[in-house]
CSV table of C-alpha atoms in Angstrom, one decimal:
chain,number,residue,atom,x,y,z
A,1,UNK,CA,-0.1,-5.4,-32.5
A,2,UNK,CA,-0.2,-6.8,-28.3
A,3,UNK,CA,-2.7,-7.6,-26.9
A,4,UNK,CA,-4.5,-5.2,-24.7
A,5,UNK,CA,-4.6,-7.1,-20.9
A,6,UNK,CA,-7.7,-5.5,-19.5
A,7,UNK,CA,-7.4,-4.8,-16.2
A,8,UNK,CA,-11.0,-2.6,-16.5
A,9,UNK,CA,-12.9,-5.2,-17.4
A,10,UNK,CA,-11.1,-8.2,-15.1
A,11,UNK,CA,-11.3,-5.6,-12.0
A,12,UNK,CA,-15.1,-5.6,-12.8
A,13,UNK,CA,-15.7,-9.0,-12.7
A,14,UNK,CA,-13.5,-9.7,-9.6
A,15,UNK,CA,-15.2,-6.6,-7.7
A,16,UNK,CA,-18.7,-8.7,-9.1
A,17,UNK,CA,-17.1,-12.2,-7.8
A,18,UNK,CA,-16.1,-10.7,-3.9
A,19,UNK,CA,-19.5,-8.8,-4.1
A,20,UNK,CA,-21.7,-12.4,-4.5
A,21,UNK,CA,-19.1,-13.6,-1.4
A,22,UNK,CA,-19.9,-11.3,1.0
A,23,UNK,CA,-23.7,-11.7,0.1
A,24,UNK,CA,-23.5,-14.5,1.9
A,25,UNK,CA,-21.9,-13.6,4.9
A,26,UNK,CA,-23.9,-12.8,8.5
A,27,UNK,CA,-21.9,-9.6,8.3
A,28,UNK,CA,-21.2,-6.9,6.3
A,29,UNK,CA,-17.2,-7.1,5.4
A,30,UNK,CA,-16.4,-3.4,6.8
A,31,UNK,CA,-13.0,-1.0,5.6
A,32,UNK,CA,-12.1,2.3,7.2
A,33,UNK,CA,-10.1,4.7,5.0
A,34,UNK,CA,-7.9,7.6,6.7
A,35,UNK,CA,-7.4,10.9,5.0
A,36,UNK,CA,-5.1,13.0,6.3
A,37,UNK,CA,-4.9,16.8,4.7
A,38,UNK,CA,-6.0,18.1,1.2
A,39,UNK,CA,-4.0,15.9,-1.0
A,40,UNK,CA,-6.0,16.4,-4.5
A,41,UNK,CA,-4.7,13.3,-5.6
A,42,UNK,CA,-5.6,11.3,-2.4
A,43,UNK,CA,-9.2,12.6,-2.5
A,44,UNK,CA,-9.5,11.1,-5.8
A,45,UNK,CA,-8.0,7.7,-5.0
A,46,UNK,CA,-10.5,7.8,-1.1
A,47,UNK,CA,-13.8,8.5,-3.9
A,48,UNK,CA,-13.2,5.4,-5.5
A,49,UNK,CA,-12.3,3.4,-2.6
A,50,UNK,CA,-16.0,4.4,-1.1
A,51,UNK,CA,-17.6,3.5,-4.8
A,52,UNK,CA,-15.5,0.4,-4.9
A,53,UNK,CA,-17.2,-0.7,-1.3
A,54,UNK,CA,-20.6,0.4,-2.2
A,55,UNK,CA,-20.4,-1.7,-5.4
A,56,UNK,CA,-19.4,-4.7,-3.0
A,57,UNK,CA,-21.8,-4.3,-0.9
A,58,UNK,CA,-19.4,-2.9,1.7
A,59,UNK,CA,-19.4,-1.1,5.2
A,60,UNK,CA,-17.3,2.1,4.5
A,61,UNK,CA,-16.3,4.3,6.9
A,62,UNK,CA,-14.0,7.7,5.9
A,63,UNK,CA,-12.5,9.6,8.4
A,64,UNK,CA,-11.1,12.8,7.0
A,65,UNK,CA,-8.7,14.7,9.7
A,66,UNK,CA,-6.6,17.7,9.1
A,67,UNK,CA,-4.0,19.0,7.7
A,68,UNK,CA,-2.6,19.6,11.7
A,69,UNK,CA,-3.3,16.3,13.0
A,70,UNK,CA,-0.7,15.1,14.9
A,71,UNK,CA,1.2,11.1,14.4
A,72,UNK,CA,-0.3,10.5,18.1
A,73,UNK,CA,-3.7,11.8,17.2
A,74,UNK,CA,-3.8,9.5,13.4
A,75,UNK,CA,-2.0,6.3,15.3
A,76,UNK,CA,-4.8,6.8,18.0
A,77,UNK,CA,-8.1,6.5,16.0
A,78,UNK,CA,-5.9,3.7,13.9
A,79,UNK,CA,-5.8,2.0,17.1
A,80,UNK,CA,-9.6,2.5,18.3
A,81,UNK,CA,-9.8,0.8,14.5
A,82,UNK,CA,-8.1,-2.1,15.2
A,83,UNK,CA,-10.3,-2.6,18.3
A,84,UNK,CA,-13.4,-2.3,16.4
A,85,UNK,CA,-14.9,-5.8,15.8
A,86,UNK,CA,-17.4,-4.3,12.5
A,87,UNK,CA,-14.0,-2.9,10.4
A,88,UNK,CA,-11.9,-5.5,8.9
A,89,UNK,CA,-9.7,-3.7,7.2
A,90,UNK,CA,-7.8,-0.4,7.6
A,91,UNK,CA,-6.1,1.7,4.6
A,92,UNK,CA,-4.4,5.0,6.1
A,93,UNK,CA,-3.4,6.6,2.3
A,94,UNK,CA,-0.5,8.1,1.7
A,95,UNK,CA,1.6,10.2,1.5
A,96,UNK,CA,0.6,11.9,4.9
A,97,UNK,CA,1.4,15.3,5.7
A,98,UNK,CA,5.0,16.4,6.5
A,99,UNK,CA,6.2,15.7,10.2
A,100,UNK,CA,3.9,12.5,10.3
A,101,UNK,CA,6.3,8.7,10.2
A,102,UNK,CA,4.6,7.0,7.8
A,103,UNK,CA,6.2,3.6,8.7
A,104,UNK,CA,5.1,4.4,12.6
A,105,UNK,CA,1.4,5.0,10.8
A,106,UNK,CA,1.2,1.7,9.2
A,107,UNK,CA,3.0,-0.2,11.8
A,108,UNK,CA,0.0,0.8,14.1
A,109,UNK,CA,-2.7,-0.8,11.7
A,110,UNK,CA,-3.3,-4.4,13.1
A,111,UNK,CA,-1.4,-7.1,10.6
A,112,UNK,CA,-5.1,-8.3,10.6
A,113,UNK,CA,-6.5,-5.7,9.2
A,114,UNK,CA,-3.6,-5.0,6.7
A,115,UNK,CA,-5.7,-5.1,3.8
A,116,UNK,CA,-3.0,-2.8,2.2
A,117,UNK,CA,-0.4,-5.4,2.6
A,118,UNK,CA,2.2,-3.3,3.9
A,119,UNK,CA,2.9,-4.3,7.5
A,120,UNK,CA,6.4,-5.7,8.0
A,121,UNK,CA,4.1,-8.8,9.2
A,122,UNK,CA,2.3,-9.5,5.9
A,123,UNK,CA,5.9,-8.3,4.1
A,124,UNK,CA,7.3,-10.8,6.0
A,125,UNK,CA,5.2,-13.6,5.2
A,126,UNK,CA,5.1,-12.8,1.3
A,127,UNK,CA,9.0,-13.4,1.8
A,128,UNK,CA,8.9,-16.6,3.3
A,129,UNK,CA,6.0,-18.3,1.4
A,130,UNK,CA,3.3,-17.8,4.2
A,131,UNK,CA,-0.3,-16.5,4.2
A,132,UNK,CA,-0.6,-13.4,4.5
A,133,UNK,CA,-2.3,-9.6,2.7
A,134,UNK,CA,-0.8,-9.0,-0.5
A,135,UNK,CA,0.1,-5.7,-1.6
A,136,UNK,CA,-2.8,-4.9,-3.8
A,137,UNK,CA,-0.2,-3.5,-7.2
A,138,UNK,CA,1.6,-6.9,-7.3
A,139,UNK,CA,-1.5,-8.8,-6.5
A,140,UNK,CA,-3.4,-7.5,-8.9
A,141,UNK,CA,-0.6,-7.4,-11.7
A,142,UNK,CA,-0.6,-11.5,-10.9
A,143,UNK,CA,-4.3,-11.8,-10.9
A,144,UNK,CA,-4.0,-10.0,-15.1
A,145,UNK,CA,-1.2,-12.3,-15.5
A,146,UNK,CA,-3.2,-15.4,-14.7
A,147,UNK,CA,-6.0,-14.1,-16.8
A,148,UNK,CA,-5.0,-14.0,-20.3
A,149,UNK,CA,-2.7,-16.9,-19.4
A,150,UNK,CA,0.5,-15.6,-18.8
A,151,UNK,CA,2.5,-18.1,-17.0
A,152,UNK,CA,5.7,-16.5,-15.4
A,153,UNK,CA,7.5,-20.2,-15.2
A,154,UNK,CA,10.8,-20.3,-16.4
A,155,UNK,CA,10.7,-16.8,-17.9
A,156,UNK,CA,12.6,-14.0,-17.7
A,157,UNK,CA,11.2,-11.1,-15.7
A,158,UNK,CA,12.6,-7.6,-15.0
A,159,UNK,CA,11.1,-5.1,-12.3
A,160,UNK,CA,12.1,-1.3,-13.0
A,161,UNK,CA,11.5,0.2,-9.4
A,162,UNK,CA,12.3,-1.7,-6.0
A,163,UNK,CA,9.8,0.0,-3.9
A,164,UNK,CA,7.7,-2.0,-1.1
A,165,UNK,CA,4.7,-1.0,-1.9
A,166,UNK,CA,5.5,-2.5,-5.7
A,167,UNK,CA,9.0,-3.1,-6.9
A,168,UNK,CA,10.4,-5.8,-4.4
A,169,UNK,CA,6.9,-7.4,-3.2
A,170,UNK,CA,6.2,-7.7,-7.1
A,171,UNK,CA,9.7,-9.6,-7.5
A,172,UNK,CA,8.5,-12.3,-4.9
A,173,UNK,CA,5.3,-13.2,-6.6
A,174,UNK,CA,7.3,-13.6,-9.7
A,175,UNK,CA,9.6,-15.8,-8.0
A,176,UNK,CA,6.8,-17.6,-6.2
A,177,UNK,CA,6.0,-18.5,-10.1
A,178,UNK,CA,9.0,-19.4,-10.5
A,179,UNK,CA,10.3,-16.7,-12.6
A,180,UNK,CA,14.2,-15.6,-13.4
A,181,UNK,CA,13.8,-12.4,-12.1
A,182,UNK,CA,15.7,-9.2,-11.9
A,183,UNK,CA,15.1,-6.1,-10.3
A,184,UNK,CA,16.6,-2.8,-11.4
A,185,UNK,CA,17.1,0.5,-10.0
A,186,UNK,CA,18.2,4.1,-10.7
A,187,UNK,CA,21.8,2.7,-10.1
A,188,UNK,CA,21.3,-0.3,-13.1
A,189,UNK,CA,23.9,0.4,-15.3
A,190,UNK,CA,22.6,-0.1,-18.9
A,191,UNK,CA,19.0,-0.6,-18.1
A,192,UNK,CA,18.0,-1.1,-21.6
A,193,UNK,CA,20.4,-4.0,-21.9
A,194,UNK,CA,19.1,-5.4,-19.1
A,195,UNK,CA,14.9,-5.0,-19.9
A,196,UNK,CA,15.7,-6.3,-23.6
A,197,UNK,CA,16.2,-9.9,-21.7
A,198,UNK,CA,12.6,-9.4,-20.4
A,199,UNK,CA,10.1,-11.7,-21.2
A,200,UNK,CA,7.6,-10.1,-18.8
A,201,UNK,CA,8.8,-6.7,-18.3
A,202,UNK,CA,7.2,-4.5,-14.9
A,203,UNK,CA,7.8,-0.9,-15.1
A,204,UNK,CA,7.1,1.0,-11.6
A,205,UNK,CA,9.2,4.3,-11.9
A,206,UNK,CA,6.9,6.9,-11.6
A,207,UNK,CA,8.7,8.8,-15.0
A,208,UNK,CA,7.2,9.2,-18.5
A,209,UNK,CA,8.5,7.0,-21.3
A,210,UNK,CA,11.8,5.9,-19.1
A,211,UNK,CA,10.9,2.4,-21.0
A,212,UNK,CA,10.7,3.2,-25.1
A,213,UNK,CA,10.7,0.5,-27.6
A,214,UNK,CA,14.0,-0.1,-28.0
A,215,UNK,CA,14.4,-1.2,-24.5
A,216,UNK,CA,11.9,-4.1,-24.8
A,217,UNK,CA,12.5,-7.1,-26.4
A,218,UNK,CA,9.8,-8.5,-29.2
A,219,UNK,CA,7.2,-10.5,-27.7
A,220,UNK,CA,7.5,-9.7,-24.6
A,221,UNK,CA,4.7,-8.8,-22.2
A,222,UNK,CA,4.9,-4.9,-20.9
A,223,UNK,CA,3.2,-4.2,-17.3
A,224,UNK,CA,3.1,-0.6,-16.7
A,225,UNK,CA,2.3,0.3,-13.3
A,226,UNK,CA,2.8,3.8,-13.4
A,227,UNK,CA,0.3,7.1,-13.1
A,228,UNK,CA,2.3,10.3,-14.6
A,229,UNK,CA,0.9,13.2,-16.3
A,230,UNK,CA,2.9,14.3,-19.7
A,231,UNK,CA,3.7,18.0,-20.9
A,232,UNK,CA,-0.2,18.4,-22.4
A,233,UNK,CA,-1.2,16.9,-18.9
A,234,UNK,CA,-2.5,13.5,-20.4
A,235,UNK,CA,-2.4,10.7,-18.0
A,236,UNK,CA,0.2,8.1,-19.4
A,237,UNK,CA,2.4,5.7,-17.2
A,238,UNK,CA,6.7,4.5,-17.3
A,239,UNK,CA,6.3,2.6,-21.1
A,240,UNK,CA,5.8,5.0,-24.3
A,241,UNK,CA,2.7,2.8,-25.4
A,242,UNK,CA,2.7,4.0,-28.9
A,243,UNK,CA,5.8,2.8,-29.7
A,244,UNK,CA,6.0,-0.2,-27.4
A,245,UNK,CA,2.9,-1.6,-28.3
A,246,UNK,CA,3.9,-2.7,-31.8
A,247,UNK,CA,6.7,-4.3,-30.1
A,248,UNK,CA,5.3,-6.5,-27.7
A,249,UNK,CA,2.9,-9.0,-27.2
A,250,UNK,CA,1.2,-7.9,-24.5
A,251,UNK,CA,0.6,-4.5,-22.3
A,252,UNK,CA,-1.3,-2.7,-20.1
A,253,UNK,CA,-2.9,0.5,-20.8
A,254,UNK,CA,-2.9,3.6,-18.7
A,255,UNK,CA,-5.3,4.4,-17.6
A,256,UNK,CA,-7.4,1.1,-17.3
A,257,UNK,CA,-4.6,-1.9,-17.0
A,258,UNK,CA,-3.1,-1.7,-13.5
A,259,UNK,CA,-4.9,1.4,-11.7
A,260,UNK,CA,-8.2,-0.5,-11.6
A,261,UNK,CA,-6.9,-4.0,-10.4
A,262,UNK,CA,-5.5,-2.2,-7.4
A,263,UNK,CA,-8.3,-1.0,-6.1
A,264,UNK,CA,-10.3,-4.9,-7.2
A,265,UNK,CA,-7.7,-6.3,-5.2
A,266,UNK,CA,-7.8,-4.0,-1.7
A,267,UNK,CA,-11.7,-5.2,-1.8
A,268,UNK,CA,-11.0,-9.1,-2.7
A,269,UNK,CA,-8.0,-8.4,0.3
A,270,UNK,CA,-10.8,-6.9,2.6
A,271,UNK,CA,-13.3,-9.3,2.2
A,272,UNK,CA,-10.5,-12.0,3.1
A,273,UNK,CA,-9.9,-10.3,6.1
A,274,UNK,CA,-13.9,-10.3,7.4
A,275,UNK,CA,-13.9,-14.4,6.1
A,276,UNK,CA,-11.3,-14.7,8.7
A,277,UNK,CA,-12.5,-12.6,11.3
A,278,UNK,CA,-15.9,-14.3,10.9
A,279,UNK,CA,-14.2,-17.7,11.5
């Protein structure tokens, strides 16, 4: 059977190492979250976010607008944000409400306060090997990696999904590791052939059981990024766990692998943003 790679448990103790951090600081690290409309979903994912920076010993602000708020009227509190010398960071969740750019939204959020990681800025800088905010999926799928000892050297890695938010940021850190990595896509022809070369396999589809056991090779490490719902409405992610688990060596639950290191990382990204600020 694989080994189960925690992210529960390792998002606890990094949420318990940035809390002791920003003990020490003269100020308060300080995140403001945007809400735009009545996404369900969103609301869930904003509750945490507060309970993750009340558990760090966080400022958190939550500004909740409208379904009718306008692009100029989001991008013009993001911009009173940026101004703001107690808020570090700034997360504007998505998706926003139709008839709203969401790459105008997040292009307005100061680079330096990108805790997100999704400004072309801190994009950019992941590409060329500079410092900058990671996006919080990948960064926390590295941070489970280095954890149980998972070394991404000379190994083979496949990414289902070339999003930015995961897919092709998640690629780069591989590579940074100096993985052998590939990237696939709804136009990968034979994707099974392709993830049974996989020694550290990262599924990021957004569809139940697109990766089954016979797609994975033995021994090798699954991530499974995904959050779907099945046909009884049971959460489950992109990899048919059952089945997959007996094959490899390695894999993330759902829930409790990669959901919770997300949300450990956009604190450990915020209070790097307030270490900076504070000089």
């Amino acid at each position: 059977m694989a080994t189960i790679l925690d992210g529960k448990a390792l998002a606890a103790k990094v949420k318990e190492q940035v809390k002791q951090e920003a003990e020490g600081m003269a100020r308060k690290p300080g995140l403001a979250v945007i809400i735009v409309g009545n996404n369900p979903a969103s609301r869930v994912y904003v509750n945490s976010k507060r309970k993750d920076c009340e558990e760090c010993g966080f400022l958190s602000e939550e500004y909740a607008l409208p379904e009718e708020t306008t692009q100029q009227e989001l991008i013009t509190l993001i911009q009173e944000l940026n101004g703001r010398a107690d808020i570090d960071g700034i997360l504007c969740q998505l998706p926003l409400p139709d008839g709203i750019d969401e790459e105008a939204v997040l292009m307005a959020i100061s680079p330096e306060k990108d805790v997100d990681g999704f400004h072309p800025m801190n994009m950019g800088a992941l590409l060329v090997g500079k410092d900058g905010f990671l996006p919080c999926t990948p960064y926390g799928i590295m941070e489970i990696l280095a954890e149980y000892n998972i070394d991404p050297k000379g190994k083979r890695c496949v990414v289902i999904g070339r999003s930015n938010i995961v897919g092709k940021p998640m690629a780069l850190l591989l590579l940074q590791k100096h993985g052998t990595v590939t990237i696939c896509h709804s136009r990968t022809q034979d994707l099974g052939e392709v993830c049974r070369t996989a020694d550290i396999l990262v599924a990021a589809v957004g569809k139940v059981n697109v990766v089954t056991a016979d797609m994975v090779k033995p021994g090798a490490v699954v991530i499974d990024v995904a959050m779907n719902r099945n046909e009884a409405g049971k959460l489950c992610g992109d990899v048919d766990y059952p089945a997959v688990e007996k094959v490899a060596s390695a894999i993330t639950p759902v829930p409790g692998g990669v959901g919770p290191m997300t949300r450990a990382m956009l604190m450990k990204n915020t209070l790097l943003a307030a270490q900076k600020h504070q000089g």
